[in-house]
């Protein structure tokens, strides 16, 4: 009887061990499946994001491309009052100097004459009516916005000079043809309007195109990707039919020798 009882106890213990092992195995498999399922959605967005095409090979946000800070806020209409004021001032300057053919020196002199006459008459009139003359506020322009604009201009100018140096050195034929075509189009546009009108058009485009691109970024990038694929196909055909048939000079052979 004792042996029978011991054998039944050992069978029960082995049965319990098998059940616990099976439960642990199911838990580990479910955990592994859950971890795999967790890894899949985390890995898929990164792979999709890595394949996303951005215009001009851009890797930073639009705000960082414009240097960040107050100039970028103005261009991207972060503060609508300041951006509208800047654009309105540029429009008024363009109307005065281009449409009305007003001269800058005459405008500055007339404004100063008007301001001096107003404050002078106001101060003298205040003494006759026994009132204190008006207190003229002290005006000082902030230094930070001018430094930020100068920094952005310096960075972009240095980048343009680096690109021009690379083009002049003959390293990239595609960039050379692109710059030549852009300058040719710019020369044609210059015959249609004055320099001030052209500058105003560029100024308006800087204040409108980036903010529209930021709003419809994904759609524009998809269209730009298709356009770049088509341009590359056409350039490959042009290279095969025209550029590859241009005879190379003996300068490279002499340099190698």
mmCIF file of C-alpha atoms in Angstrom:
data_model
loop_
_atom_site.group_PDB
_atom_site.id
_atom_site.type_symbol
_atom_site.label_atom_id
_atom_site.label_comp_id
_atom_site.label_asym_id
_atom_site.label_seq_id
_atom_site.Cartn_x
_atom_site.Cartn_y
_atom_site.Cartn_z
ATOM 1 C CA UNK A 1 0.000 0.000 0.000
ATOM 2 C CA UNK A 2 2.837 2.380 0.841
ATOM 3 C CA UNK A 3 4.543 1.680 -2.467
ATOM 4 C CA UNK A 4 1.286 2.236 -4.335
ATOM 5 C CA UNK A 5 0.791 5.537 -2.515
ATOM 6 C CA UNK A 6 4.348 6.685 -3.328
ATOM 7 C CA UNK A 7 3.941 5.786 -7.007
ATOM 8 C CA UNK A 8 0.665 7.698 -7.205
ATOM 9 C CA UNK A 9 2.309 10.731 -5.551
ATOM 10 C CA UNK A 10 5.236 10.631 -8.008
ATOM 11 C CA UNK A 11 2.826 10.378 -10.946
ATOM 12 C CA UNK A 12 0.898 13.378 -9.658
ATOM 13 C CA UNK A 13 4.105 15.394 -9.232
ATOM 14 C CA UNK A 14 5.281 14.533 -12.764
ATOM 15 C CA UNK A 15 1.873 15.499 -14.129
ATOM 16 C CA UNK A 16 2.023 18.874 -12.338
ATOM 17 C CA UNK A 17 5.552 19.467 -13.675
ATOM 18 C CA UNK A 18 4.429 18.729 -17.244
ATOM 19 C CA UNK A 19 1.492 21.135 -16.917
ATOM 20 C CA UNK A 20 3.714 23.918 -15.539
ATOM 21 C CA UNK A 21 6.296 23.361 -18.297
ATOM 22 C CA UNK A 22 3.575 23.557 -20.923
ATOM 23 C CA UNK A 23 2.212 26.751 -19.404
ATOM 24 C CA UNK A 24 5.683 28.335 -19.300
ATOM 25 C CA UNK A 25 6.303 27.300 -22.880
ATOM 26 C CA UNK A 26 3.043 28.901 -24.008
ATOM 27 C CA UNK A 27 3.878 32.081 -22.094
ATOM 28 C CA UNK A 28 7.360 32.299 -23.606
ATOM 29 C CA UNK A 29 6.019 31.705 -27.113
ATOM 30 C CA UNK A 30 3.315 34.296 -26.595
ATOM 31 C CA UNK A 31 5.903 36.752 -25.235
ATOM 32 C CA UNK A 32 8.196 36.096 -28.177
ATOM 33 C CA UNK A 33 5.316 36.569 -30.585
ATOM 34 C CA UNK A 34 4.342 39.766 -28.776
ATOM 35 C CA UNK A 35 7.912 41.016 -28.922
ATOM 36 C CA UNK A 36 8.090 40.212 -32.613
ATOM 37 C CA UNK A 37 4.803 41.983 -33.200
ATOM 38 C CA UNK A 38 6.106 44.939 -31.208
ATOM 39 C CA UNK A 39 9.294 45.037 -33.237
ATOM 40 C CA UNK A 40 7.538 44.962 -36.571
ATOM 41 C CA UNK A 41 5.515 48.168 -36.228
ATOM 42 C CA UNK A 42 8.516 49.941 -34.688
ATOM 43 C CA UNK A 43 10.830 48.919 -37.492
ATOM 44 C CA UNK A 44 8.441 49.607 -40.340
ATOM 45 C CA UNK A 45 8.031 53.386 -39.809
ATOM 46 C CA UNK A 46 11.794 53.862 -39.615
ATOM 47 C CA UNK A 47 12.284 51.985 -42.884
ATOM 48 C CA UNK A 48 9.483 53.973 -44.487
ATOM 49 C CA UNK A 49 10.910 57.197 -43.112
ATOM 50 C CA UNK A 50 14.361 56.339 -44.451
ATOM 51 C CA UNK A 51 12.918 55.897 -47.916
ATOM 52 C CA UNK A 52 10.991 59.186 -47.877
ATOM 53 C CA UNK A 53 12.181 61.590 -50.575
ATOM 54 C CA UNK A 54 12.753 65.206 -49.589
ATOM 55 C CA UNK A 55 13.124 68.100 -51.993
ATOM 56 C CA UNK A 56 16.773 69.074 -52.696
ATOM 57 C CA UNK A 57 17.924 66.248 -50.413
ATOM 58 C CA UNK A 58 16.728 68.137 -47.355
ATOM 59 C CA UNK A 59 17.245 66.386 -44.014
ATOM 60 C CA UNK A 60 16.304 69.234 -41.635
ATOM 61 C CA UNK A 61 12.913 70.887 -41.099
ATOM 62 C CA UNK A 62 12.102 74.012 -43.100
ATOM 63 C CA UNK A 63 12.570 76.198 -40.042
ATOM 64 C CA UNK A 64 16.132 74.901 -39.556
ATOM 65 C CA UNK A 65 16.926 75.297 -43.258
ATOM 66 C CA UNK A 66 16.248 79.038 -42.940
ATOM 67 C CA UNK A 67 18.629 79.226 -39.994
ATOM 68 C CA UNK A 68 16.034 79.188 -37.242
ATOM 69 C CA UNK A 69 15.362 82.188 -35.028
ATOM 70 C CA UNK A 70 13.478 85.334 -35.976
ATOM 71 C CA UNK A 71 14.319 85.426 -39.735
ATOM 72 C CA UNK A 72 12.895 81.927 -40.152
ATOM 73 C CA UNK A 73 9.841 82.934 -38.107
ATOM 74 C CA UNK A 74 9.275 85.872 -40.470
ATOM 75 C CA UNK A 75 9.662 83.797 -43.642
ATOM 76 C CA UNK A 76 7.396 81.009 -42.366
ATOM 77 C CA UNK A 77 4.756 83.358 -40.873
ATOM 78 C CA UNK A 78 5.151 82.182 -37.286
ATOM 79 C CA UNK A 79 4.211 85.725 -36.256
ATOM 80 C CA UNK A 80 1.652 86.879 -38.800
ATOM 81 C CA UNK A 81 1.712 90.540 -37.770
ATOM 82 C CA UNK A 82 5.476 90.920 -38.230
ATOM 83 C CA UNK A 83 5.502 88.935 -41.496
ATOM 84 C CA UNK A 84 2.594 90.953 -42.894
ATOM 85 C CA UNK A 85 4.318 94.191 -41.832
ATOM 86 C CA UNK A 86 7.565 93.232 -43.546
ATOM 87 C CA UNK A 87 5.779 92.192 -46.736
ATOM 88 C CA UNK A 88 3.635 95.339 -46.682
ATOM 89 C CA UNK A 89 6.710 97.544 -46.223
ATOM 90 C CA UNK A 90 8.432 95.849 -49.145
ATOM 91 C CA UNK A 91 5.315 96.367 -51.268
ATOM 92 C CA UNK A 92 5.165 100.068 -50.359
ATOM 93 C CA UNK A 93 8.865 100.508 -51.202
ATOM 94 C CA UNK A 94 8.374 98.777 -54.550
ATOM 95 C CA UNK A 95 5.355 100.968 -55.397
ATOM 96 C CA UNK A 96 7.216 104.156 -54.481
ATOM 97 C CA UNK A 97 10.510 103.455 -56.220
ATOM 98 C CA UNK A 98 9.408 101.409 -59.217
ATOM 99 C CA UNK A 99 5.835 102.338 -60.098
ATOM 100 C CA UNK A 100 5.936 105.981 -58.985
ATOM 101 C CA UNK A 101 9.652 106.286 -59.887
ATOM 102 C CA UNK A 102 10.480 108.007 -56.620
ATOM 103 C CA UNK A 103 14.151 108.366 -55.654
ATOM 104 C CA UNK A 104 15.553 107.071 -52.387
ATOM 105 C CA UNK A 105 17.532 110.198 -51.493
ATOM 106 C CA UNK A 106 14.525 112.446 -52.169
ATOM 107 C CA UNK A 107 12.261 110.240 -50.058
ATOM 108 C CA UNK A 108 14.669 110.225 -47.091
ATOM 109 C CA UNK A 109 15.106 114.008 -47.257
ATOM 110 C CA UNK A 110 11.359 114.661 -47.491
ATOM 111 C CA UNK A 111 10.604 112.384 -44.546
ATOM 112 C CA UNK A 112 13.279 114.066 -42.414
ATOM 113 C CA UNK A 113 12.011 117.548 -43.369
ATOM 114 C CA UNK A 114 8.462 116.587 -42.409
ATOM 115 C CA UNK A 115 9.459 115.039 -39.076
ATOM 116 C CA UNK A 116 11.748 117.931 -38.102
ATOM 117 C CA UNK A 117 9.088 120.516 -38.979
ATOM 118 C CA UNK A 118 6.382 118.687 -36.993
ATOM 119 C CA UNK A 119 8.478 118.304 -33.838
ATOM 120 C CA UNK A 120 9.908 121.833 -34.086
ATOM 121 C CA UNK A 121 6.493 123.479 -34.433
ATOM 122 C CA UNK A 122 5.040 121.254 -31.736
ATOM 123 C CA UNK A 123 7.799 122.198 -29.270
ATOM 124 C CA UNK A 124 7.415 125.964 -29.938
ATOM 125 C CA UNK A 125 3.632 125.815 -29.750
ATOM 126 C CA UNK A 126 3.861 124.073 -26.385
ATOM 127 C CA UNK A 127 5.787 127.042 -24.892
ATOM 128 C CA UNK A 128 3.119 129.534 -26.016
ATOM 129 C CA UNK A 129 0.270 127.613 -24.421
ATOM 130 C CA UNK A 130 2.220 127.053 -21.185
ATOM 131 C CA UNK A 131 2.615 123.338 -21.627
ATOM 132 C CA UNK A 132 5.720 121.218 -21.481
ATOM 133 C CA UNK A 133 7.130 120.311 -24.910
ATOM 134 C CA UNK A 134 6.493 116.774 -26.100
ATOM 135 C CA UNK A 135 8.969 114.179 -24.926
ATOM 136 C CA UNK A 136 10.668 112.617 -27.905
ATOM 137 C CA UNK A 137 11.232 108.892 -27.273
ATOM 138 C CA UNK A 138 14.678 107.420 -27.648
ATOM 139 C CA UNK A 139 14.718 104.929 -30.507
ATOM 140 C CA UNK A 140 17.322 102.160 -30.653
ATOM 141 C CA UNK A 141 17.335 99.343 -33.139
ATOM 142 C CA UNK A 142 17.877 95.854 -31.667
ATOM 143 C CA UNK A 143 21.129 94.178 -32.608
ATOM 144 C CA UNK A 144 20.036 90.530 -32.564
ATOM 145 C CA UNK A 145 17.752 90.454 -35.674
ATOM 146 C CA UNK A 146 20.383 92.150 -37.832
ATOM 147 C CA UNK A 147 23.048 89.700 -36.653
ATOM 148 C CA UNK A 148 20.786 86.728 -37.401
ATOM 149 C CA UNK A 149 19.990 88.002 -40.900
ATOM 150 C CA UNK A 150 23.676 88.676 -41.540
ATOM 151 C CA UNK A 151 24.558 85.174 -40.306
ATOM 152 C CA UNK A 152 22.012 83.550 -42.636
ATOM 153 C CA UNK A 153 23.232 85.613 -45.588
ATOM 154 C CA UNK A 154 26.845 84.752 -44.822
ATOM 155 C CA UNK A 155 26.074 81.026 -44.600
ATOM 156 C CA UNK A 156 24.133 80.952 -47.852
ATOM 157 C CA UNK A 157 26.760 83.067 -49.639
ATOM 158 C CA UNK A 158 29.556 80.741 -48.532
ATOM 159 C CA UNK A 159 27.525 77.742 -49.662
ATOM 160 C CA UNK A 160 26.919 79.333 -53.077
ATOM 161 C CA UNK A 161 30.639 80.152 -53.433
ATOM 162 C CA UNK A 162 31.530 76.551 -52.567
ATOM 163 C CA UNK A 163 29.118 75.270 -55.238
ATOM 164 C CA UNK A 164 30.534 77.698 -57.806
ATOM 165 C CA UNK A 165 34.072 76.589 -56.988
ATOM 166 C CA UNK A 166 33.086 72.956 -57.459
ATOM 167 C CA UNK A 167 31.456 73.778 -60.794
ATOM 168 C CA UNK A 168 34.442 75.783 -62.032
ATOM 169 C CA UNK A 169 36.806 72.934 -61.145
ATOM 170 C CA UNK A 170 34.915 70.737 -63.628
ATOM 171 C CA UNK A 171 33.808 68.151 -61.101
ATOM 172 C CA UNK A 172 30.112 67.917 -61.921
ATOM 173 C CA UNK A 173 28.759 68.434 -65.439
ATOM 174 C CA UNK A 174 25.145 68.238 -64.259
ATOM 175 C CA UNK A 175 25.581 71.170 -61.869
ATOM 176 C CA UNK A 176 27.430 73.119 -64.547
ATOM 177 C CA UNK A 177 24.569 72.752 -67.013
ATOM 178 C CA UNK A 178 22.017 73.584 -64.305
ATOM 179 C CA UNK A 179 23.786 76.806 -63.292
ATOM 180 C CA UNK A 180 24.283 77.871 -66.915
ATOM 181 C CA UNK A 181 20.585 77.276 -67.612
ATOM 182 C CA UNK A 182 19.547 79.174 -64.480
ATOM 183 C CA UNK A 183 21.714 82.181 -65.331
ATOM 184 C CA UNK A 184 20.403 82.183 -68.886
ATOM 185 C CA UNK A 185 16.787 82.198 -67.657
ATOM 186 C CA UNK A 186 17.661 84.947 -65.162
ATOM 187 C CA UNK A 187 19.180 87.067 -67.923
ATOM 188 C CA UNK A 188 15.982 86.723 -69.955
ATOM 189 C CA UNK A 189 13.819 87.667 -66.973
ATOM 190 C CA UNK A 190 16.097 90.671 -66.369
ATOM 191 C CA UNK A 191 15.164 92.084 -69.764
ATOM 192 C CA UNK A 192 11.468 91.994 -68.858
ATOM 193 C CA UNK A 193 11.619 94.047 -65.646
ATOM 194 C CA UNK A 194 13.910 96.235 -63.563
ATOM 195 C CA UNK A 195 16.216 94.980 -60.844
ATOM 196 C CA UNK A 196 13.948 96.344 -58.104
ATOM 197 C CA UNK A 197 10.917 94.527 -59.538
ATOM 198 C CA UNK A 198 12.919 91.315 -59.812
ATOM 199 C CA UNK A 199 14.138 91.726 -56.217
ATOM 200 C CA UNK A 200 10.562 92.347 -55.069
ATOM 201 C CA UNK A 201 9.323 89.225 -56.882
ATOM 202 C CA UNK A 202 12.038 87.149 -55.192
ATOM 203 C CA UNK A 203 11.170 88.722 -51.836
ATOM 204 C CA UNK A 204 7.488 87.836 -52.234
ATOM 205 C CA UNK A 205 8.388 84.293 -53.287
ATOM 206 C CA UNK A 206 10.573 83.865 -50.200
ATOM 207 C CA UNK A 207 7.616 84.941 -48.053
ATOM 208 C CA UNK A 208 5.056 82.699 -49.783
ATOM 209 C CA UNK A 209 6.685 79.588 -51.283
ATOM 210 C CA UNK A 210 8.329 78.196 -48.085
ATOM 211 C CA UNK A 211 5.178 78.482 -45.995
ATOM 212 C CA UNK A 212 3.101 76.825 -48.730
ATOM 213 C CA UNK A 213 5.704 74.092 -49.088
ATOM 214 C CA UNK A 214 5.683 73.515 -45.325
ATOM 215 C CA UNK A 215 1.892 73.169 -45.427
ATOM 216 C CA UNK A 216 1.780 70.748 -48.379
ATOM 217 C CA UNK A 217 5.201 69.155 -47.842
ATOM 218 C CA UNK A 218 4.293 65.506 -48.475
ATOM 219 C CA UNK A 219 2.415 66.187 -51.726
ATOM 220 C CA UNK A 220 5.161 68.422 -53.101
ATOM 221 C CA UNK A 221 7.868 65.884 -52.223
ATOM 222 C CA UNK A 222 6.008 63.122 -54.057
ATOM 223 C CA UNK A 223 5.617 65.263 -57.176
ATOM 224 C CA UNK A 224 9.256 66.351 -56.942
ATOM 225 C CA UNK A 225 10.369 62.726 -56.686
ATOM 226 C CA UNK A 226 8.502 61.837 -59.865
ATOM 227 C CA UNK A 227 9.910 64.890 -61.625
ATOM 228 C CA UNK A 228 13.472 64.027 -60.573
ATOM 229 C CA UNK A 229 13.072 60.454 -61.839
ATOM 230 C CA UNK A 230 11.900 61.780 -65.208
ATOM 231 C CA UNK A 231 14.714 64.345 -65.345
ATOM 232 C CA UNK A 232 17.283 61.641 -64.624
ATOM 233 C CA UNK A 233 15.855 59.509 -67.434
ATOM 234 C CA UNK A 234 16.018 62.397 -69.894
ATOM 235 C CA UNK A 235 19.550 63.277 -68.761
ATOM 236 C CA UNK A 236 20.637 59.655 -69.245
ATOM 237 C CA UNK A 237 19.271 59.744 -72.813
ATOM 238 C CA UNK A 238 20.991 63.084 -73.461
ATOM 239 C CA UNK A 239 24.235 61.737 -72.025
ATOM 240 C CA UNK A 240 24.087 58.605 -74.169
ATOM 241 C CA UNK A 241 23.223 60.416 -77.396
ATOM 242 C CA UNK A 242 25.172 63.687 -77.076
ATOM 243 C CA UNK A 243 27.624 63.981 -74.193
ATOM 244 C CA UNK A 244 29.206 60.565 -74.614
ATOM 245 C CA UNK A 245 29.922 61.318 -78.276
ATOM 246 C CA UNK A 246 31.875 64.519 -77.542
ATOM 247 C CA UNK A 247 35.577 63.802 -78.205
ATOM 248 C CA UNK A 248 37.785 64.117 -75.181
ATOM 249 C CA UNK A 249 40.889 66.297 -75.416
ATOM 250 C CA UNK A 250 44.420 64.911 -75.007
ATOM 251 C CA UNK A 251 44.968 66.906 -71.792
ATOM 252 C CA UNK A 252 44.011 64.057 -69.511
ATOM 253 C CA UNK A 253 46.327 61.657 -71.342
ATOM 254 C CA UNK A 254 49.223 64.096 -71.031
ATOM 255 C CA UNK A 255 48.560 64.554 -67.317
ATOM 256 C CA UNK A 256 48.516 60.807 -66.779
ATOM 257 C CA UNK A 257 51.734 60.405 -68.773
#
